Amino acid sequence: MDLLKWVKVMDQKMTSLRVEPNLCAHLISPKSTCQSCVDHCPTKSISFSKKQIEIDDHCLECGLCSTVCPTNALLFNRPPLNQVISELVHLCEQNEIVYLHCEKMTVSDRDVTTLTVPCLGMIPREAWVTVLNKCQNLTIYHSDTSCTSCEITTGERVWKKELHAGEKMAGSSIEITSDITYSAKHKSFDQDRRAFLSGFFNEIKATNKLAIKELLGSSEVSSYQERRQENTHSKVKRELAGVSHHLYEKMTGESALPYMNKRFFLLTQLEENETLQKQKDIRLPTITDDCNFCGACTILCPTAALKMDTDNNRKSITLDPAKCVDCSLCEDICFTKSIQLQHMQNRTLLKKEQRLLVKGSNQ
């Protein structure tokens, strides 16, 4: 990898928030009703310019915007969500009792196994499902008053909403306590040293994954203007990007696409849990027969979940369920109101592309 690419990798790693304007529904169309990041930012540090999401110097680096953004146009890097969940699962496998807490709830005893995050609100419901299924010995260390004096004023609202949704999906709950229960097994190692080394090596792993992604050329998100080009060059470019994404996912066990950052957790759990498959926790678009095939939904969809094809006078619109993140943009922009988001069984996300509507002489 050349020096310029390496500098770009380090810049992405050092930045607390990775911003992908091409994924922002609000920037793609003025008809979008989404401004969740603005509504939930505790310091009102987020605003929109014509082509960019602006973050001012008052940002607290709490990660709430990444949690509430459906498309992950804002992606929190300190620490990365994948790293937090992986570390939680590992700690729960190795210890009798593990506590998860925010930075306000400090634990000074080295014999207590804990994991600290900037704010519990940085964990979305999809990740909570993984935690609930794999970390039965995890407890949230939190008091009724810890959020009242916190500068992250919207944090409690977000984390309790996301946790409740995750518990409903997983069909189980997690204990919340303001008291520490000490493990019967005494820790024979230096907890601070272990935490430091663990954090150090996780940083190296995360940087290496970014380097691999950059090397494969799969780190960029296409704009809707690029996706609407149907020339040979653009098709080849998309195919190469698809191959790069597949290679990255095989090598790292993570999704190469920013908007799949949260969805990846749910997909993994769906493959293992038949009960979760039967539930209706997701919404996907349906299209009525009065659709005029203007193509706006397929062109503007941030994640390219919708696609329109024309073949021998027959038009069709297909959906890749796993890529649909319920941002509502297709519903907001449809002039004829022919698209509606409806609750469906979670197992639908595991299906391949499906046709939503077909019209034409060869139908």
Short mmCIF file of N, CA, C and O in Angstrom, two decimals, residues 29-121:
data_model
loop_
_atom_site.label_atom_id
_atom_site.label_comp_id
_atom_site.label_asym_id
_atom_site.label_seq_id
_atom_site.Cartn_x
_atom_site.Cartn_y
_atom_site.Cartn_z
N SER A 29 -31.94 13.85 -0.42
CA SER A 29 -33.19 14.48 -0.87
C SER A 29 -33.76 15.39 0.20
O SER A 29 -33.84 15.00 1.38
N PRO A 30 -34.22 16.60 -0.18
CA PRO A 30 -34.86 17.51 0.78
C PRO A 30 -36.21 16.98 1.27
O PRO A 30 -36.75 17.49 2.26
N LYS A 31 -36.73 15.96 0.59
CA LYS A 31 -38.01 15.38 1.00
C LYS A 31 -37.86 14.39 2.15
O LYS A 31 -38.85 13.95 2.74
N SER A 32 -36.63 14.03 2.47
CA SER A 32 -36.41 13.09 3.57
C SER A 32 -36.85 13.70 4.90
O SER A 32 -36.58 14.87 5.19
N THR A 33 -37.51 12.89 5.70
CA THR A 33 -37.96 13.34 7.02
C THR A 33 -36.94 13.01 8.11
O THR A 33 -37.17 13.32 9.28
N CYS A 34 -35.83 12.38 7.73
CA CYS A 34 -34.85 11.93 8.72
C CYS A 34 -33.91 13.05 9.14
O CYS A 34 -33.26 13.68 8.30
N GLN A 35 -33.84 13.31 10.43
CA GLN A 35 -32.80 14.15 11.03
C GLN A 35 -32.54 13.67 12.46
O GLN A 35 -32.39 14.46 13.38
N SER A 36 -32.49 12.34 12.59
CA SER A 36 -32.33 11.71 13.91
C SER A 36 -31.06 12.16 14.60
O SER A 36 -31.04 12.36 15.82
N CYS A 37 -29.98 12.31 13.83
CA CYS A 37 -28.71 12.71 14.45
C CYS A 37 -28.82 14.09 15.09
O CYS A 37 -28.32 14.32 16.20
N VAL A 38 -29.48 15.01 14.39
CA VAL A 38 -29.67 16.37 14.92
C VAL A 38 -30.56 16.35 16.15
O VAL A 38 -30.28 17.01 17.16
N ASP A 39 -31.63 15.58 16.09
CA ASP A 39 -32.59 15.53 17.19
C ASP A 39 -32.00 14.94 18.47
O ASP A 39 -32.42 15.31 19.57
N HIS A 40 -31.03 14.04 18.34
CA HIS A 40 -30.51 13.34 19.51
C HIS A 40 -29.14 13.83 19.98
O HIS A 40 -28.66 13.38 21.02
N CYS A 41 -28.53 14.72 19.23
CA CYS A 41 -27.22 15.22 19.65
C CYS A 41 -27.36 16.09 20.90
O CYS A 41 -28.08 17.09 20.89
N PRO A 42 -26.70 15.74 22.00
CA PRO A 42 -26.88 16.48 23.26
C PRO A 42 -26.35 17.91 23.23
O PRO A 42 -26.78 18.75 24.01
N THR A 43 -25.42 18.21 22.33
CA THR A 43 -24.84 19.55 22.27
C THR A 43 -25.22 20.30 20.99
O THR A 43 -24.67 21.36 20.71
N LYS A 44 -26.14 19.71 20.21
CA LYS A 44 -26.57 20.33 18.95
C LYS A 44 -25.36 20.66 18.07
O LYS A 44 -25.25 21.73 17.48
N SER A 45 -24.45 19.71 18.00
CA SER A 45 -23.19 19.92 17.27
C SER A 45 -23.29 19.50 15.81
O SER A 45 -22.31 19.63 15.06
N ILE A 46 -24.43 18.97 15.39
CA ILE A 46 -24.56 18.44 14.03
C ILE A 46 -25.46 19.34 13.20
O ILE A 46 -26.54 19.75 13.65
N SER A 47 -25.03 19.64 12.01
CA SER A 47 -25.83 20.43 11.08
C SER A 47 -25.54 19.95 9.66
O SER A 47 -24.61 19.19 9.43
N PHE A 48 -26.35 20.43 8.71
CA PHE A 48 -26.19 20.01 7.32
C PHE A 48 -25.84 21.20 6.45
O PHE A 48 -26.47 22.26 6.54
N SER A 49 -24.83 21.02 5.62
CA SER A 49 -24.56 21.98 4.56
C SER A 49 -25.14 21.37 3.28
O SER A 49 -25.85 20.37 3.33
N LYS A 50 -24.82 21.95 2.14
CA LYS A 50 -25.40 21.45 0.90
C LYS A 50 -24.96 20.03 0.59
O LYS A 50 -25.75 19.20 0.12
N LYS A 51 -23.70 19.71 0.86
CA LYS A 51 -23.17 18.40 0.49
C LYS A 51 -22.49 17.65 1.63
O LYS A 51 -21.87 16.61 1.40
N GLN A 52 -22.62 18.14 2.85
CA GLN A 52 -21.85 17.53 3.93
C GLN A 52 -22.61 17.58 5.26
O GLN A 52 -23.47 18.44 5.47
N ILE A 53 -22.27 16.64 6.14
CA ILE A 53 -22.73 16.66 7.53
C ILE A 53 -21.63 17.37 8.33
O ILE A 53 -20.48 16.92 8.33
N GLU A 54 -21.99 18.44 8.98
CA GLU A 54 -21.00 19.24 9.71
C GLU A 54 -21.03 18.89 11.20
O GLU A 54 -22.10 18.83 11.81
N ILE A 55 -19.85 18.67 11.77
CA ILE A 55 -19.71 18.39 13.21
C ILE A 55 -18.85 19.50 13.82
O ILE A 55 -17.70 19.69 13.41
N ASP A 56 -19.39 20.26 14.77
CA ASP A 56 -18.60 21.35 15.33
C ASP A 56 -17.77 20.89 16.54
O ASP A 56 -17.82 19.72 16.94
N ASP A 57 -17.02 21.81 17.12
CA ASP A 57 -16.06 21.48 18.18
C ASP A 57 -16.70 21.13 19.52
O ASP A 57 -16.00 20.74 20.46
N HIS A 58 -18.02 21.29 19.64
CA HIS A 58 -18.70 20.97 20.90
C HIS A 58 -19.06 19.49 21.01
O HIS A 58 -19.63 19.06 22.01
N CYS A 59 -18.76 18.71 19.98
CA CYS A 59 -19.07 17.28 19.97
C CYS A 59 -18.44 16.58 21.18
O CYS A 59 -17.27 16.78 21.47
N LEU A 60 -19.24 15.77 21.88
CA LEU A 60 -18.78 15.08 23.08
C LEU A 60 -18.24 13.68 22.77
O LEU A 60 -17.79 12.98 23.68
N GLU A 61 -18.31 13.26 21.52
CA GLU A 61 -17.86 11.93 21.12
C GLU A 61 -18.56 10.84 21.92
O GLU A 61 -17.93 9.91 22.43
N CYS A 62 -19.88 10.95 22.00
CA CYS A 62 -20.68 9.99 22.77
C CYS A 62 -21.15 8.81 21.92
O CYS A 62 -21.50 7.75 22.44
N GLY A 63 -21.23 9.00 20.61
CA GLY A 63 -21.64 7.92 19.71
C GLY A 63 -23.14 7.80 19.49
O GLY A 63 -23.59 6.90 18.78
N LEU A 64 -23.95 8.69 20.08
CA LEU A 64 -25.40 8.59 19.94
C LEU A 64 -25.85 8.75 18.49
O LEU A 64 -26.78 8.07 18.04
N CYS A 65 -25.20 9.65 17.76
CA CYS A 65 -25.61 9.91 16.38
C CYS A 65 -25.45 8.66 15.53
O CYS A 65 -26.27 8.37 14.65
N SER A 66 -24.40 7.88 15.78
CA SER A 66 -24.18 6.65 15.05
C SER A 66 -25.25 5.61 15.37
O SER A 66 -25.68 4.85 14.50
N THR A 67 -25.71 5.61 16.61
CA THR A 67 -26.75 4.67 17.03
C THR A 67 -28.08 4.95 16.34
O THR A 67 -28.76 4.04 15.87
N VAL A 68 -28.46 6.23 16.27
CA VAL A 68 -29.79 6.58 15.75
C VAL A 68 -29.82 6.78 14.25
O VAL A 68 -30.90 6.84 13.66
N CYS A 69 -28.66 6.88 13.59
CA CYS A 69 -28.63 7.05 12.14
C CYS A 69 -28.93 5.72 11.46
O CYS A 69 -28.16 4.77 11.62
N PRO A 70 -30.02 5.60 10.71
CA PRO A 70 -30.38 4.31 10.12
C PRO A 70 -29.39 3.81 9.08
O PRO A 70 -29.21 2.61 8.91
N THR A 71 -28.73 4.73 8.36
CA THR A 71 -27.83 4.34 7.28
C THR A 71 -26.36 4.33 7.67
O THR A 71 -25.51 3.98 6.85
N ASN A 72 -26.06 4.70 8.90
CA ASN A 72 -24.67 4.82 9.36
C ASN A 72 -23.88 5.82 8.53
O ASN A 72 -22.69 5.62 8.23
N ALA A 73 -24.54 6.92 8.16
CA ALA A 73 -23.82 8.02 7.53
C ALA A 73 -22.83 8.61 8.53
O ALA A 73 -21.85 9.24 8.15
N LEU A 74 -23.10 8.41 9.81
CA LEU A 74 -22.18 8.76 10.89
C LEU A 74 -21.78 7.46 11.58
O LEU A 74 -22.64 6.72 12.06
N LEU A 75 -20.49 7.19 11.60
CA LEU A 75 -20.00 5.93 12.15
C LEU A 75 -18.97 6.22 13.24
O LEU A 75 -17.93 6.82 12.99
N PHE A 76 -19.28 5.81 14.47
CA PHE A 76 -18.44 6.11 15.63
C PHE A 76 -17.23 5.18 15.68
O PHE A 76 -17.37 3.96 15.54
N ASN A 77 -16.04 5.75 15.90
CA ASN A 77 -14.80 4.98 15.87
C ASN A 77 -14.09 4.85 17.21
O ASN A 77 -13.09 4.14 17.28
N ARG A 78 -14.55 5.51 18.26
CA ARG A 78 -13.81 5.50 19.53
C ARG A 78 -14.69 5.08 20.70
O ARG A 78 -15.28 5.95 21.37
N PRO A 79 -14.77 3.82 21.00
CA PRO A 79 -14.21 2.70 20.23
C PRO A 79 -15.20 2.22 19.17
O PRO A 79 -16.40 2.51 19.28
N PRO A 80 -14.75 1.48 18.16
CA PRO A 80 -15.67 0.94 17.16
C PRO A 80 -16.65 -0.04 17.81
O PRO A 80 -16.29 -0.76 18.74
N LEU A 81 -17.87 -0.06 17.31
CA LEU A 81 -18.91 -0.91 17.89
C LEU A 81 -18.51 -2.38 17.83
O LEU A 81 -18.71 -3.12 18.81
N ASN A 82 -17.95 -2.83 16.71
CA ASN A 82 -17.54 -4.24 16.59
C ASN A 82 -16.53 -4.61 17.66
O ASN A 82 -16.56 -5.70 18.22
N GLN A 83 -15.64 -3.68 17.96
CA GLN A 83 -14.61 -3.93 18.97
C GLN A 83 -15.23 -4.04 20.36
O GLN A 83 -14.85 -4.91 21.15
N VAL A 84 -16.21 -3.18 20.66
CA VAL A 84 -16.88 -3.22 21.96
C VAL A 84 -17.59 -4.55 22.18
O VAL A 84 -17.45 -5.20 23.22
N ILE A 85 -18.36 -4.98 21.18
CA ILE A 85 -19.14 -6.21 21.33
C ILE A 85 -18.23 -7.43 21.38
O ILE A 85 -18.46 -8.35 22.17
N SER A 86 -17.18 -7.45 20.57
CA SER A 86 -16.23 -8.57 20.60
C SER A 86 -15.56 -8.69 21.96
O SER A 86 -15.39 -9.79 22.50
N GLU A 87 -15.19 -7.54 22.51
CA GLU A 87 -14.53 -7.54 23.82
C GLU A 87 -15.50 -7.99 24.92
O GLU A 87 -15.12 -8.74 25.83
N LEU A 88 -16.75 -7.56 24.84
CA LEU A 88 -17.76 -7.98 25.82
C LEU A 88 -17.94 -9.49 25.80
O LEU A 88 -17.98 -10.14 26.84
N VAL A 89 -18.09 -10.04 24.60
CA VAL A 89 -18.29 -11.50 24.47
C VAL A 89 -17.08 -12.24 25.02
O VAL A 89 -17.23 -13.23 25.75
N HIS A 90 -15.89 -11.75 24.71
CA HIS A 90 -14.67 -12.39 25.19
C HIS A 90 -14.58 -12.34 26.72
O HIS A 90 -14.26 -13.35 27.37
N LEU A 91 -14.87 -11.19 27.30
CA LEU A 91 -14.81 -11.06 28.77
C LEU A 91 -15.81 -11.99 29.45
O LEU A 91 -15.51 -12.58 30.49
N CYS A 92 -17.01 -12.09 28.87
CA CYS A 92 -18.05 -12.94 29.47
C CYS A 92 -17.69 -14.42 29.37
O CYS A 92 -18.10 -15.23 30.20
N GLU A 93 -16.94 -14.78 28.35
CA GLU A 93 -16.49 -16.17 28.22
C GLU A 93 -15.40 -16.51 29.23
O GLU A 93 -15.27 -17.67 29.65
N GLN A 94 -14.63 -15.50 29.64
CA GLN A 94 -13.47 -15.74 30.49
C GLN A 94 -13.71 -15.46 31.97
O GLN A 94 -12.87 -15.82 32.81
N ASN A 95 -14.84 -14.82 32.31
CA ASN A 95 -15.05 -14.38 33.69
C ASN A 95 -16.43 -14.78 34.20
O ASN A 95 -17.37 -14.98 33.43
N GLU A 96 -16.53 -14.85 35.52
CA GLU A 96 -17.79 -15.25 36.16
C GLU A 96 -18.83 -14.15 36.09
O GLU A 96 -20.00 -14.39 35.79
N ILE A 97 -18.42 -12.91 36.35
CA ILE A 97 -19.32 -11.75 36.32
C ILE A 97 -18.63 -10.62 35.58
O ILE A 97 -17.45 -10.34 35.83
N VAL A 98 -19.35 -9.98 34.68
CA VAL A 98 -18.81 -8.85 33.93
C VAL A 98 -19.78 -7.68 34.03
O VAL A 98 -21.00 -7.87 33.94
N TYR A 99 -19.23 -6.47 34.21
CA TYR A 99 -20.06 -5.27 34.29
C TYR A 99 -19.78 -4.35 33.10
O TYR A 99 -18.63 -4.09 32.76
N LEU A 100 -20.83 -3.86 32.51
CA LEU A 100 -20.75 -2.86 31.45
C LEU A 100 -21.22 -1.54 32.02
O LEU A 100 -22.28 -1.48 32.66
N HIS A 101 -20.45 -0.48 31.81
CA HIS A 101 -20.85 0.81 32.37
C HIS A 101 -20.31 1.95 31.54
O HIS A 101 -19.38 1.78 30.73
N CYS A 102 -20.87 3.13 31.76
CA CYS A 102 -20.40 4.32 31.06
C CYS A 102 -19.26 4.96 31.86
O CYS A 102 -18.93 4.52 32.97
N GLU A 103 -18.68 5.99 31.30
CA GLU A 103 -17.53 6.63 31.93
C GLU A 103 -17.89 7.33 33.25
O GLU A 103 -17.01 7.59 34.08
N LYS A 104 -19.15 7.67 33.45
CA LYS A 104 -19.57 8.33 34.69
C LYS A 104 -19.57 7.37 35.88
O LYS A 104 -19.39 7.78 37.02
N MET A 105 -19.83 6.07 35.61
CA MET A 105 -19.90 5.07 36.67
C MET A 105 -18.54 4.37 36.78
O MET A 105 -18.32 3.31 36.21
N THR A 106 -17.64 4.96 37.52
CA THR A 106 -16.29 4.40 37.64
C THR A 106 -16.24 3.23 38.62
O THR A 106 -16.97 3.20 39.60
N VAL A 107 -15.36 2.27 38.31
CA VAL A 107 -15.12 1.12 39.19
C VAL A 107 -13.63 1.08 39.47
O VAL A 107 -12.81 0.91 38.56
N SER A 108 -13.26 1.23 40.74
CA SER A 108 -11.84 1.32 41.10
C SER A 108 -11.24 -0.02 41.50
O SER A 108 -10.02 -0.20 41.46
N ASP A 109 -12.08 -1.00 41.87
CA ASP A 109 -11.56 -2.28 42.34
C ASP A 109 -11.03 -3.11 41.17
O ASP A 109 -11.76 -3.39 40.22
N ARG A 110 -9.79 -3.52 41.25
CA ARG A 110 -9.17 -4.27 40.16
C ARG A 110 -9.67 -5.70 40.07
O ARG A 110 -9.43 -6.38 39.07
N ASP A 111 -10.31 -6.20 41.12
CA ASP A 111 -10.82 -7.57 41.09
C ASP A 111 -12.17 -7.67 40.38
O ASP A 111 -12.72 -8.76 40.27
N VAL A 112 -12.69 -6.56 39.90
CA VAL A 112 -13.98 -6.56 39.20
C VAL A 112 -13.73 -6.42 37.70
O VAL A 112 -12.98 -5.53 37.26
N THR A 113 -14.33 -7.30 36.93
CA THR A 113 -14.16 -7.27 35.47
C THR A 113 -15.19 -6.35 34.86
O THR A 113 -16.40 -6.57 35.02
N THR A 114 -14.73 -5.33 34.17
CA THR A 114 -15.64 -4.33 33.61
C THR A 114 -15.24 -3.98 32.18
O THR A 114 -14.12 -4.21 31.75
N LEU A 115 -16.19 -3.36 31.48
CA LEU A 115 -15.91 -2.74 30.19
C LEU A 115 -16.57 -1.37 30.19
O LEU A 115 -17.77 -1.26 30.48
N THR A 116 -15.79 -0.35 29.88
CA THR A 116 -16.28 1.02 29.91
C THR A 116 -16.51 1.53 28.50
O THR A 116 -15.68 1.33 27.62
N VAL A 117 -17.65 2.21 28.30
CA VAL A 117 -17.94 2.86 27.02
C VAL A 117 -18.24 4.33 27.29
O VAL A 117 -18.62 4.69 28.42
N PRO A 118 -18.06 5.20 26.30
CA PRO A 118 -18.35 6.63 26.53
C PRO A 118 -19.77 6.87 27.02
O PRO A 118 -20.00 7.68 27.91
N CYS A 119 -20.71 6.18 26.41
CA CYS A 119 -22.12 6.27 26.81
C CYS A 119 -22.81 4.98 26.39
O CYS A 119 -22.52 4.44 25.31
N LEU A 120 -23.69 4.47 27.22
CA LEU A 120 -24.42 3.24 26.88
C LEU A 120 -25.27 3.43 25.62
O LEU A 120 -25.64 2.47 24.96
N GLY A 121 -25.55 4.69 25.31
CA GLY A 121 -26.35 4.99 24.13
C GLY A 121 -25.63 4.71 22.83
O GLY A 121 -26.25 4.77 21.76
#
